[in-house]
Coordinates of C-alpha atoms and ligand atoms in Angstrom, one line a residue:
M1 CA 9.9 16.2 5.5
T2 CA 11.9 16.0 8.7
R3 CA 9.4 13.7 10.3
R4 CA 9.5 11.6 7.1
R5 CA 13.3 11.3 7.4
T6 CA 13.0 10.1 11.0
F7 CA 10.4 7.7 9.7
L8 CA 12.8 6.4 7.1
R9 CA 15.6 5.9 9.6
Q10 CA 13.2 3.8 11.5
L11 CA 12.5 1.8 8.4
G12 CA 16.2 1.3 7.9
A13 CA 16.4 -2.1 9.5
S14 CA 15.7 -5.0 7.2
A15 CA 13.4 -7.9 7.4
L16 CA 16.5 -9.8 8.5
L17 CA 16.2 -8.1 11.8
L18 CA 12.7 -9.4 12.5
G19 CA 12.6 -11.9 15.2
L20 CA 15.8 -10.9 16.8
D21 CA 16.1 -9.8 20.4
P22 CA 12.7 -9.9 21.9
T23 CA 13.8 -7.6 24.7
R24 CA 13.4 -4.8 22.2
L25 CA 9.7 -5.4 22.0
L26 CA 8.0 -2.0 22.5
K27 CA 4.9 -1.4 24.5
A28 CA 1.9 0.0 22.7
G29 CA 1.2 3.6 23.6
T30 CA -2.1 5.4 23.5
A31 CA -3.5 6.7 20.2
P32 CA -6.1 9.4 19.7
S33 CA -9.6 8.1 20.2
S34 CA -11.8 7.0 17.3
P35 CA -13.6 9.6 15.2
A36 CA -17.3 10.0 15.8
P37 CA -19.5 7.9 13.5
A38 CA -19.8 9.7 10.2
N39 CA -23.0 10.7 8.5
P40 CA -23.4 8.4 5.6
E41 CA -25.2 11.1 3.6
R42 CA -21.9 12.9 3.4
F43 CA -20.4 10.0 1.6
K44 CA -23.0 9.6 -1.1
E45 CA -20.8 11.1 -3.7
G46 CA -17.9 8.8 -3.0
H47 CA -15.3 8.4 -0.3
M48 CA -11.6 7.7 -1.0
L49 CA -8.5 7.0 1.2
S50 CA -5.0 6.6 -0.2
T51 CA -1.7 6.2 1.5
W52 CA 1.0 9.0 1.6
N53 CA 1.2 12.3 -0.2
H54 CA 0.8 10.7 -3.6
G55 CA -2.6 9.7 -2.4
I56 CA -3.7 13.2 -3.4
V57 CA -3.2 12.6 -7.1
A58 CA -4.6 9.1 -6.9
N59 CA -7.8 10.4 -5.2
E60 CA -8.1 13.2 -7.8
E61 CA -8.1 10.6 -10.5
G62 CA -10.4 8.4 -8.5
W63 CA -12.8 11.3 -8.1
R64 CA -12.7 11.9 -11.9
Q65 CA -13.5 8.3 -12.5
M66 CA -16.5 8.4 -10.2
Q67 CA -17.7 11.7 -11.7
N68 CA -17.7 10.0 -15.1
G69 CA -19.9 7.2 -13.8
G70 CA -17.0 4.9 -12.8
S71 CA -17.2 2.4 -10.0
A72 CA -15.1 2.1 -6.8
T73 CA -13.0 -0.4 -8.7
D74 CA -12.4 2.0 -11.6
A75 CA -11.5 4.7 -9.0
V76 CA -8.9 2.6 -7.2
V77 CA -7.3 1.1 -10.3
E78 CA -7.1 4.3 -12.3
G79 CA -6.2 6.3 -9.3
T80 CA -3.2 4.1 -8.3
A81 CA -2.2 3.8 -12.0
V82 CA -1.5 7.6 -12.0
V83 CA 1.1 7.0 -9.2
E84 CA 2.6 4.0 -11.1
S85 CA 3.4 6.4 -14.0
D86 CA 5.2 9.0 -12.0
P87 CA 8.9 8.5 -12.7
T88 CA 9.9 10.5 -9.6
G89 CA 8.2 8.0 -7.2
T90 CA 10.9 5.4 -6.2
S91 CA 8.7 2.8 -4.7
V92 CA 5.9 2.3 -7.2
G93 CA 5.9 1.5 -10.9
L94 CA 8.0 3.5 -13.3
G95 CA 11.2 4.7 -11.5
G96 CA 10.7 2.2 -8.7
S97 CA 13.9 1.1 -7.0
P98 CA 15.2 -2.2 -8.4
D99 CA 16.2 -5.3 -6.5
R100 CA 19.8 -6.1 -5.7
E101 CA 20.6 -7.2 -9.2
G102 CA 19.2 -4.1 -10.8
F103 CA 15.8 -5.4 -11.9
V104 CA 12.6 -3.5 -11.2
T105 CA 10.0 -6.1 -10.1
L106 CA 6.4 -5.0 -9.3
D107 CA 3.6 -6.3 -7.1
A108 CA 0.0 -5.2 -7.1
C109 CA -3.5 -6.4 -6.3
V110 CA -7.1 -5.2 -6.5
M111 CA -10.2 -6.3 -4.7
G112 CA -13.7 -5.3 -5.7
P113 CA -17.2 -5.9 -4.5
N114 CA -18.4 -9.5 -4.0
G115 CA -14.9 -10.7 -2.9
D116 CA -13.5 -10.5 -6.4
A117 CA -9.7 -10.3 -6.4
G118 CA -6.7 -10.3 -8.7
G119 CA -3.0 -9.7 -8.4
V120 CA 0.4 -9.9 -9.9
C121 CA 3.8 -10.2 -8.3
F122 CA 7.4 -10.3 -9.2
M123 CA 6.4 -8.9 -12.6
E124 CA 8.9 -7.0 -14.8
D125 CA 8.7 -4.5 -17.6
I126 CA 5.0 -3.6 -17.3
E127 CA 4.2 -0.1 -16.2
H128 CA 0.8 -0.8 -14.8
P129 CA 0.7 -3.9 -12.6
V130 CA -2.5 -2.7 -11.0
R131 CA -4.3 -2.8 -14.4
V132 CA -2.9 -6.3 -15.0
A133 CA -4.2 -7.3 -11.6
R134 CA -7.6 -6.1 -12.6
K135 CA -7.4 -8.2 -15.8
V136 CA -6.5 -11.2 -13.6
M137 CA -9.6 -10.5 -11.5
D138 CA -11.9 -9.9 -14.4
T139 CA -10.8 -12.5 -16.9
T140 CA -9.4 -15.5 -15.1
P141 CA -10.5 -17.9 -12.4
H142 CA -7.2 -17.2 -10.5
V143 CA -6.2 -14.6 -8.0
L144 CA -2.4 -14.2 -8.3
L145 CA 0.0 -14.6 -11.3
A146 CA 3.8 -14.3 -10.7
G147 CA 6.9 -13.5 -12.6
T148 CA 7.2 -14.3 -16.3
G149 CA 3.7 -15.8 -16.2
A150 CA 2.3 -12.5 -15.1
R151 CA 4.3 -10.6 -17.8
D152 CA 3.2 -13.0 -20.5
F153 CA -0.4 -12.7 -19.4
A154 CA -0.1 -8.9 -19.6
L155 CA 1.4 -9.0 -23.1
A156 CA -1.4 -11.4 -24.2
H157 CA -3.9 -8.7 -23.0
G158 CA -2.3 -5.9 -25.0
F159 CA 0.1 -4.4 -22.4
T160 CA 3.4 -3.3 -23.8
T161 CA 6.9 -3.5 -22.2
R162 CA 8.8 -0.6 -21.0
D163 CA 12.1 -0.2 -19.2
L164 CA 11.1 0.8 -15.7
L165 CA 14.6 1.7 -14.5
T166 CA 15.0 5.4 -14.9
E167 CA 18.3 7.3 -15.0
N168 CA 17.7 8.4 -11.5
S169 CA 16.8 5.0 -10.1
K170 CA 19.7 3.4 -11.9
R171 CA 22.1 6.0 -10.5
A172 CA 20.8 5.5 -7.0
W173 CA 21.2 1.7 -7.4
E174 CA 24.7 2.1 -8.7
E175 CA 25.5 4.2 -5.7
W176 CA 23.9 1.6 -3.3
R177 CA 26.0 -1.1 -5.0
K178 CA 29.2 0.5 -3.7
S179 CA 28.4 -0.7 -0.3
A180 CA 25.7 -3.2 -1.1
A181 CA 24.6 -3.3 2.5
Y182 CA 21.5 -5.4 2.9
K183 CA 19.4 -2.8 4.6
P184 CA 16.4 -2.3 2.5
I185 CA 14.9 1.1 2.9
I186 CA 11.2 0.7 2.2
N187 CA 10.7 4.1 0.5
V188 CA 12.0 7.5 -0.1
E189 CA 10.6 10.9 0.9
N190 CA 6.9 10.2 1.0
H191 CA 6.7 8.0 -2.0
D192 CA 5.8 4.7 -0.5
T193 CA 3.5 1.9 -1.6
I194 CA 0.2 3.3 -2.8
G195 CA -2.8 1.6 -1.2
M196 CA -6.2 3.1 -2.1
L197 CA -9.7 2.3 -0.8
A198 CA -12.9 3.7 -2.3
Q199 CA -16.7 3.6 -1.8
D200 CA -18.8 4.7 -4.7
R201 CA -22.2 6.3 -4.7
D202 CA -23.8 2.9 -4.9
G203 CA -22.1 2.1 -1.6
R204 CA -19.8 -0.5 -3.2
L205 CA -16.2 -0.8 -1.8
A206 CA -13.0 -1.6 -3.7
G207 CA -9.3 -1.4 -3.0
A208 CA -6.0 -1.5 -4.8
C209 CA -2.4 -1.7 -3.7
T210 CA 0.7 -1.4 -5.9
T211 CA 4.5 -1.2 -5.2
S212 CA 8.0 -1.9 -6.4
G213 CA 8.6 -3.2 -2.8
L214 CA 11.6 -2.9 -0.7
A215 CA 14.5 -1.1 -2.4
Y216 CA 17.4 -3.5 -3.3
K217 CA 15.5 -6.5 -2.0
L218 CA 16.7 -10.0 -2.6
R219 CA 15.8 -11.1 -6.1
G220 CA 12.5 -12.9 -6.0
R221 CA 11.3 -11.3 -2.8
V222 CA 7.6 -10.5 -2.7
G223 CA 6.0 -8.4 0.0
D224 CA 2.6 -8.0 1.4
S225 CA 1.2 -5.6 -1.3
P226 CA 0.0 -8.2 -3.8
I227 CA -1.2 -10.6 -1.2
I228 CA -5.0 -10.5 -0.6
G229 CA -5.5 -10.3 3.2
A230 CA -2.0 -8.9 3.8
G231 CA -1.5 -5.7 1.8
L232 CA -5.2 -5.3 1.0
F233 CA -8.6 -6.7 2.0
V234 CA -12.1 -5.7 1.1
D235 CA -15.4 -7.1 2.3
D236 CA -18.2 -5.2 0.7
E237 CA -20.5 -5.8 3.6
I238 CA -18.0 -4.7 6.3
G239 CA -15.1 -2.5 5.2
A240 CA -11.7 -2.3 3.6
C241 CA -8.1 -2.0 4.7
T242 CA -4.7 -1.5 3.0
A243 CA -1.2 -1.6 4.5
T244 CA 2.1 0.1 3.9
G245 CA 5.5 -0.5 5.5
L246 CA 7.6 -3.6 6.0
G247 CA 5.7 -6.2 4.2
E248 CA 7.1 -9.1 6.2
A249 CA 5.5 -7.8 9.4
V250 CA 2.2 -7.4 7.6
M251 CA 2.3 -10.9 6.1
K252 CA 3.1 -12.5 9.4
T253 CA 0.0 -11.0 11.0
L254 CA -2.2 -11.0 7.9
G255 CA -2.9 -7.4 8.8
S256 CA -5.5 -6.1 6.3
F257 CA -7.7 -9.2 6.8
L258 CA -7.3 -8.8 10.5
V259 CA -8.5 -5.1 10.4
V260 CA -11.6 -6.0 8.4
E261 CA -12.4 -8.9 10.7
L262 CA -12.1 -6.6 13.7
I263 CA -14.5 -4.2 12.1
R264 CA -16.8 -7.1 11.5
Q265 CA -16.7 -7.8 15.2
G266 CA -17.7 -4.3 16.1
R267 CA -14.6 -2.2 16.2
T268 CA -14.4 1.1 14.4
P269 CA -11.9 1.3 11.6
Q270 CA -9.7 3.4 14.0
Q271 CA -9.9 0.8 16.8
A272 CA -9.3 -2.0 14.3
C273 CA -6.1 -0.4 12.8
E274 CA -4.8 0.3 16.3
E275 CA -5.4 -3.3 17.3
A276 CA -3.6 -4.6 14.2
V277 CA -0.6 -2.4 14.9
D278 CA -0.6 -3.6 18.5
R279 CA -0.6 -7.2 17.2
I280 CA 2.7 -6.6 15.4
M281 CA 4.2 -4.8 18.3
H282 CA 3.3 -7.7 20.5
K283 CA 4.8 -10.2 18.2
M284 CA 8.1 -8.7 17.1
P285 CA 10.6 -6.0 17.8
V286 CA 9.5 -2.9 16.1
A287 CA 12.2 -0.3 16.9
D288 CA 13.4 -0.5 13.3
L289 CA 10.4 -1.3 11.3
Q290 CA 7.3 0.7 10.3
V291 CA 3.8 -0.5 9.3
G292 CA 0.8 1.7 8.6
Y293 CA -2.8 0.6 8.2
L294 CA -5.6 2.6 6.5
A295 CA -9.2 1.5 6.7
M296 CA -12.8 2.4 6.0
D297 CA -16.1 0.9 6.8
T298 CA -19.3 0.9 4.8
A299 CA -20.8 3.7 6.9
G300 CA -18.1 6.1 5.9
N301 CA -15.9 6.0 9.0
A302 CA -12.1 6.1 8.4
G303 CA -9.3 4.9 10.5
S304 CA -5.5 4.7 10.4
C305 CA -2.6 3.8 12.6
A306 CA 1.1 3.3 12.3
I307 CA 3.8 1.9 14.6
H308 CA 5.9 5.1 14.3
S309 CA 5.1 8.7 13.4
G310 CA 5.4 9.8 9.8
F311 CA 2.6 7.9 8.1
N312 CA -0.1 10.0 6.4
Y313 CA -2.9 9.6 3.9
A314 CA -5.2 11.5 1.6
R315 CA -8.9 11.5 2.3
T316 CA -11.4 12.6 -0.3
I317 CA -15.1 13.2 0.6
A318 CA -17.5 14.7 -2.0
G319 CA -14.6 15.9 -4.1
H320 CA -12.7 17.6 -1.3
T321 CA -9.3 16.2 -0.4
E322 CA -7.2 16.6 2.7
L323 CA -3.9 15.1 3.9
V324 CA -4.3 13.5 7.3
D325 CA -1.4 12.5 9.7
A326 CA -2.1 9.0 11.0
P327 CA -1.8 8.4 14.8
H328 CA 1.0 6.1 15.9
R329 CA 1.5 3.7 18.8
N330 CA 5.1 3.9 19.6
Ligands
LIG401 N1 4.8 -3.0 1.9 C1 5.7 -2.9 0.8 C2 6.5 -4.1 0.7 O1 6.9 -4.6 1.8 C3 6.7 -1.7 0.9 C4 6.1 -0.4 1.2 O2 5.0 -0.3 1.7 O3 6.8 0.5 0.7 O4 6.9 -4.5 -0.3

């Protein structure tokens, strides 16, 4: 918890700080070496990775889905949907922190085998943006729907509206309004964006990412999470990656795509995540911003890396889940 608070302090600087004072650019440190190549046999029954502590419940649901014959796509969509419904999480779905004007706006995307992808962004009043993203993927020729268009699309597909602002998130927003300092804090106490990656017993890969984005963001702001290639990228022949942290830094470096491309070029997921973090650290001052990457390849290797300490993830292999602290570079 303490480390998490430190982490949050580091997140305290807003996107507005990006690009200022290049002298603050930090050098990349050394991270633990890559894990030994995994035995693919071990992963036959499914392999899942999800960001943060809430990754545990996401993976549990993902595992249930797979046990019932579900695919990797079923696992990541229904796994992350559990986190969207948790009113105590202030950075995803119900109870997510609103924007500056008090509106909860949600971003999500999903990517399945064969390069299929769908997403929604800046969507209001719908509890499960990740399921709407799947509908976009499965039923339209498009990849991303935004704002009222996304909401109308959801309603046309049987989703119902719900007030996503809870008493707690409303109270916190009202408290914030007293100073209204534009210092978006990305998350609170280990409830950050949920990004989830899965490989099912057929070896297929899928990923999903869902968030309410930066707390008290400017109205209309959309981060990396619904952007294919930024918050999430899956190439079924290579691997998958998802991101968490300050979306602007991820978008400027197209982080998840970069990680998967580095795996394609021969890096392990661990090496690829480290290199993507280093790319951010090379390009911008990072003293006040955090980004974490989480990746897997088709052989069952996992990797993760963050700029600062504090990022962790849940890993499930053959039904057994553990929380893992990600290495960091600063
Ligand atoms: N990446 C998300 C965003 O920038 C925030 C987060 O990970 O909490 O919207």
